[in-house]
Amino acid sequence: MKAVVQRVKNSKVSVNNKVISEIGIGFNVLFCAEENDTFEDADYLIKKISNLRIFEDNQGKMNLSIKEVNGSMLVISQFTLAASTRKGNRPSFTKAMEPKKANELYEYFMNGIKEEGIEVKKGEFGEDMLVEINNDGPVTIIYDTNNKE
């Protein structure tokens, strides 16, 4: 399971030229479930991301979590994070989880974030989306549950 977390001033997602979700300060999370991922992988990401301390404190150090700044998350499903680029010039997406199971993990992840007390907005699973990200810093953190330790 992969997640790309970007600290944002604001972010929004549109489908068919209509904004469907938007947030102010918080995280834009690009989420990808791969073929062998489990609910335990999602639990790991829920814990790590909901407690990630990348917002600045009064001394300008990245020391505060999204909870401490009352931020929100915009979570976007993005199967292309499963791309393999090892051979040729056209990526292979064979490691991406089949859509029904991937959507279950996507929803599970977002529900887990909500249970942490964080407001969650989302994209539309399986749709072509336009995502506007006003990355703050820029600060971008990449998680891959295949590389936990």
mmCIF file of C-alpha atoms in Angstrom:
data_model
loop_
_atom_site.group_PDB
_atom_site.id
_atom_site.type_symbol
_atom_site.label_atom_id
_atom_site.label_comp_id
_atom_site.label_asym_id
_atom_site.label_seq_id
_atom_site.Cartn_x
_atom_site.Cartn_y
_atom_site.Cartn_z
ATOM 1 C CA MET A 1 0.000 0.000 0.000
ATOM 2 C CA LYS A 2 1.320 3.401 -0.902
ATOM 3 C CA ALA A 3 0.419 6.889 0.219
ATOM 4 C CA VAL A 4 1.877 10.193 -0.895
ATOM 5 C CA VAL A 5 1.177 12.807 1.770
ATOM 6 C CA GLN A 6 1.493 16.477 0.898
ATOM 7 C CA ARG A 7 1.173 19.267 3.453
ATOM 8 C CA VAL A 8 -1.194 21.757 1.864
ATOM 9 C CA LYS A 9 -2.571 25.254 2.370
ATOM 10 C CA ASN A 10 -5.585 24.017 0.393
ATOM 11 C CA SER A 11 -6.544 21.331 -2.087
ATOM 12 C CA LYS A 12 -9.571 20.441 -4.171
ATOM 13 C CA VAL A 13 -10.732 17.758 -6.552
ATOM 14 C CA SER A 14 -13.064 18.109 -9.531
ATOM 15 C CA VAL A 15 -14.889 15.571 -11.679
ATOM 16 C CA ASN A 16 -16.411 16.682 -14.996
ATOM 17 C CA ASN A 17 -15.451 20.321 -14.264
ATOM 18 C CA LYS A 18 -17.351 20.314 -10.943
ATOM 19 C CA VAL A 19 -15.585 20.622 -7.578
ATOM 20 C CA ILE A 20 -16.661 17.626 -5.477
ATOM 21 C CA SER A 21 -14.394 18.107 -2.420
ATOM 22 C CA GLU A 22 -12.037 20.696 -1.020
ATOM 23 C CA ILE A 23 -10.065 21.400 2.129
ATOM 24 C CA GLY A 24 -8.016 24.184 3.649
ATOM 25 C CA ILE A 25 -4.917 23.475 5.728
ATOM 26 C CA GLY A 26 -4.085 19.795 6.039
ATOM 27 C CA PHE A 27 -2.936 16.869 3.934
ATOM 28 C CA ASN A 28 -3.601 15.868 0.368
ATOM 29 C CA VAL A 29 -3.160 12.078 0.375
ATOM 30 C CA LEU A 30 -2.759 10.064 -2.830
ATOM 31 C CA PHE A 31 -3.679 6.486 -1.881
ATOM 32 C CA CYS A 32 -2.940 3.224 -3.703
ATOM 33 C CA ALA A 33 -3.801 -0.354 -2.741
ATOM 34 C CA GLU A 34 -1.652 -3.053 -4.328
ATOM 35 C CA GLU A 35 -2.446 -6.729 -4.956
ATOM 36 C CA ASN A 36 -1.322 -8.189 -1.599
ATOM 37 C CA ASP A 37 -2.275 -5.315 0.702
ATOM 38 C CA THR A 38 -4.346 -5.934 3.821
ATOM 39 C CA PHE A 39 -6.438 -4.091 6.393
ATOM 40 C CA GLU A 40 -3.363 -4.273 8.657
ATOM 41 C CA ASP A 41 -1.428 -2.253 6.056
ATOM 42 C CA ALA A 42 -4.206 0.333 6.102
ATOM 43 C CA ASP A 43 -4.109 0.400 9.926
ATOM 44 C CA TYR A 44 -0.373 1.076 9.769
ATOM 45 C CA LEU A 45 -0.916 4.027 7.408
ATOM 46 C CA ILE A 46 -3.816 5.375 9.481
ATOM 47 C CA LYS A 47 -1.623 5.462 12.589
ATOM 48 C CA LYS A 48 1.431 6.900 10.826
ATOM 49 C CA ILE A 49 -0.332 9.582 8.793
ATOM 50 C CA SER A 50 -2.777 10.756 11.465
ATOM 51 C CA ASN A 51 0.171 11.325 13.830
ATOM 52 C CA LEU A 52 2.669 12.644 11.256
ATOM 53 C CA ARG A 53 4.283 15.798 12.658
ATOM 54 C CA ILE A 54 5.082 18.057 9.692
ATOM 55 C CA PHE A 55 3.332 21.304 10.647
ATOM 56 C CA GLU A 56 5.448 24.063 12.157
ATOM 57 C CA ASP A 57 5.300 24.975 15.833
ATOM 58 C CA ASN A 58 5.989 28.458 17.292
ATOM 59 C CA GLN A 59 9.726 27.943 16.792
ATOM 60 C CA GLY A 60 9.305 27.093 13.108
ATOM 61 C CA LYS A 61 10.105 23.393 13.598
ATOM 62 C CA MET A 62 8.015 20.674 11.985
ATOM 63 C CA ASN A 63 6.652 19.377 15.272
ATOM 64 C CA LEU A 64 2.835 19.446 15.050
ATOM 65 C CA SER A 65 0.416 16.845 13.728
ATOM 66 C CA ILE A 66 -2.663 17.452 11.600
ATOM 67 C CA LYS A 67 -4.758 17.012 14.744
ATOM 68 C CA GLU A 68 -2.868 19.772 16.553
ATOM 69 C CA VAL A 69 -3.465 22.281 13.729
ATOM 70 C CA ASN A 70 -7.111 21.214 13.268
ATOM 71 C CA GLY A 71 -6.416 20.260 9.671
ATOM 72 C CA SER A 72 -8.350 18.133 7.200
ATOM 73 C CA MET A 73 -7.401 15.416 4.720
ATOM 74 C CA LEU A 74 -8.357 15.138 1.089
ATOM 75 C CA VAL A 75 -7.813 11.484 0.140
ATOM 76 C CA ILE A 76 -7.588 10.628 -3.561
ATOM 77 C CA SER A 77 -7.424 7.070 -4.899
ATOM 78 C CA GLN A 78 -4.568 6.760 -7.396
ATOM 79 C CA PHE A 79 -3.859 3.290 -8.781
ATOM 80 C CA THR A 80 -1.000 4.668 -10.904
ATOM 81 C CA LEU A 81 1.174 4.709 -7.766
ATOM 82 C CA ALA A 82 1.420 0.944 -8.330
ATOM 83 C CA ALA A 83 3.214 1.525 -11.628
ATOM 84 C CA SER A 84 6.227 -0.583 -12.468
ATOM 85 C CA THR A 85 8.677 1.235 -14.717
ATOM 86 C CA ARG A 86 11.378 -1.424 -14.775
ATOM 87 C CA LYS A 87 10.872 -2.486 -18.399
ATOM 88 C CA GLY A 88 10.402 -0.278 -21.427
ATOM 89 C CA ASN A 89 8.832 3.154 -21.438
ATOM 90 C CA ARG A 90 5.201 2.267 -20.806
ATOM 91 C CA PRO A 91 4.393 1.635 -17.121
ATOM 92 C CA SER A 92 2.770 -1.608 -16.048
ATOM 93 C CA PHE A 93 -0.027 -1.506 -13.486
ATOM 94 C CA THR A 94 -0.288 -5.240 -12.809
ATOM 95 C CA LYS A 95 0.531 -4.748 -9.108
ATOM 96 C CA ALA A 96 -2.555 -2.577 -8.561
ATOM 97 C CA MET A 97 -5.312 -4.260 -6.563
ATOM 98 C CA GLU A 98 -8.522 -5.068 -8.426
ATOM 99 C CA PRO A 99 -10.970 -2.149 -8.089
ATOM 100 C CA LYS A 100 -13.622 -3.663 -5.774
ATOM 101 C CA LYS A 101 -11.090 -4.702 -3.122
ATOM 102 C CA ALA A 102 -9.062 -1.503 -3.585
ATOM 103 C CA ASN A 103 -12.164 0.591 -2.970
ATOM 104 C CA GLU A 104 -12.852 -1.382 0.237
ATOM 105 C CA LEU A 105 -9.360 -0.539 1.515
ATOM 106 C CA TYR A 106 -9.712 3.095 0.377
ATOM 107 C CA GLU A 107 -12.977 3.457 2.332
ATOM 108 C CA TYR A 108 -11.499 1.596 5.312
ATOM 109 C CA PHE A 109 -8.502 3.947 5.333
ATOM 110 C CA MET A 110 -10.709 7.046 5.272
ATOM 111 C CA ASN A 111 -12.973 5.691 8.032
ATOM 112 C CA GLY A 112 -9.902 5.005 10.165
ATOM 113 C CA ILE A 113 -8.714 8.581 9.686
ATOM 114 C CA LYS A 114 -12.173 9.850 10.701
ATOM 115 C CA GLU A 115 -11.995 7.692 13.834
ATOM 116 C CA GLU A 116 -8.787 9.562 14.698
ATOM 117 C CA GLY A 117 -10.891 12.739 14.845
ATOM 118 C CA ILE A 118 -9.729 14.188 11.534
ATOM 119 C CA GLU A 119 -12.121 15.600 8.942
ATOM 120 C CA VAL A 120 -11.821 13.621 5.704
ATOM 121 C CA LYS A 121 -12.897 14.624 2.211
ATOM 122 C CA LYS A 122 -12.457 12.368 -0.785
ATOM 123 C CA GLY A 123 -12.228 12.068 -4.504
ATOM 124 C CA GLU A 124 -14.444 9.797 -6.573
ATOM 125 C CA PHE A 125 -12.993 6.299 -6.771
ATOM 126 C CA GLY A 126 -12.266 5.131 -10.319
ATOM 127 C CA GLU A 127 -13.057 8.476 -11.946
ATOM 128 C CA ASP A 128 -10.868 10.790 -13.974
ATOM 129 C CA MET A 129 -10.208 13.650 -11.548
ATOM 130 C CA LEU A 130 -8.526 17.027 -11.633
ATOM 131 C CA VAL A 131 -6.688 17.537 -8.349
ATOM 132 C CA GLU A 132 -5.456 20.991 -7.431
ATOM 133 C CA ILE A 133 -2.830 20.934 -4.711
ATOM 134 C CA ASN A 134 -1.367 24.032 -3.081
ATOM 135 C CA ASN A 135 1.597 22.198 -1.501
ATOM 136 C CA ASP A 136 2.958 24.070 1.513
ATOM 137 C CA GLY A 137 6.735 24.041 1.758
ATOM 138 C CA PRO A 138 6.703 21.995 -0.389
ATOM 139 C CA VAL A 139 6.510 19.116 2.062
ATOM 140 C CA THR A 140 5.849 15.643 0.646
ATOM 141 C CA ILE A 141 6.191 12.344 2.529
ATOM 142 C CA ILE A 142 5.911 8.947 0.832
ATOM 143 C CA TYR A 143 4.766 5.813 2.653
ATOM 144 C CA ASP A 144 5.052 2.270 1.299
ATOM 145 C CA THR A 145 3.899 -0.538 3.584
ATOM 146 C CA ASN A 146 6.397 -2.847 1.879
ATOM 147 C CA ASN A 147 9.136 -0.737 3.504
ATOM 148 C CA LYS A 148 7.871 -0.352 7.071
ATOM 149 C CA GLU A 149 11.201 -0.823 8.790
#
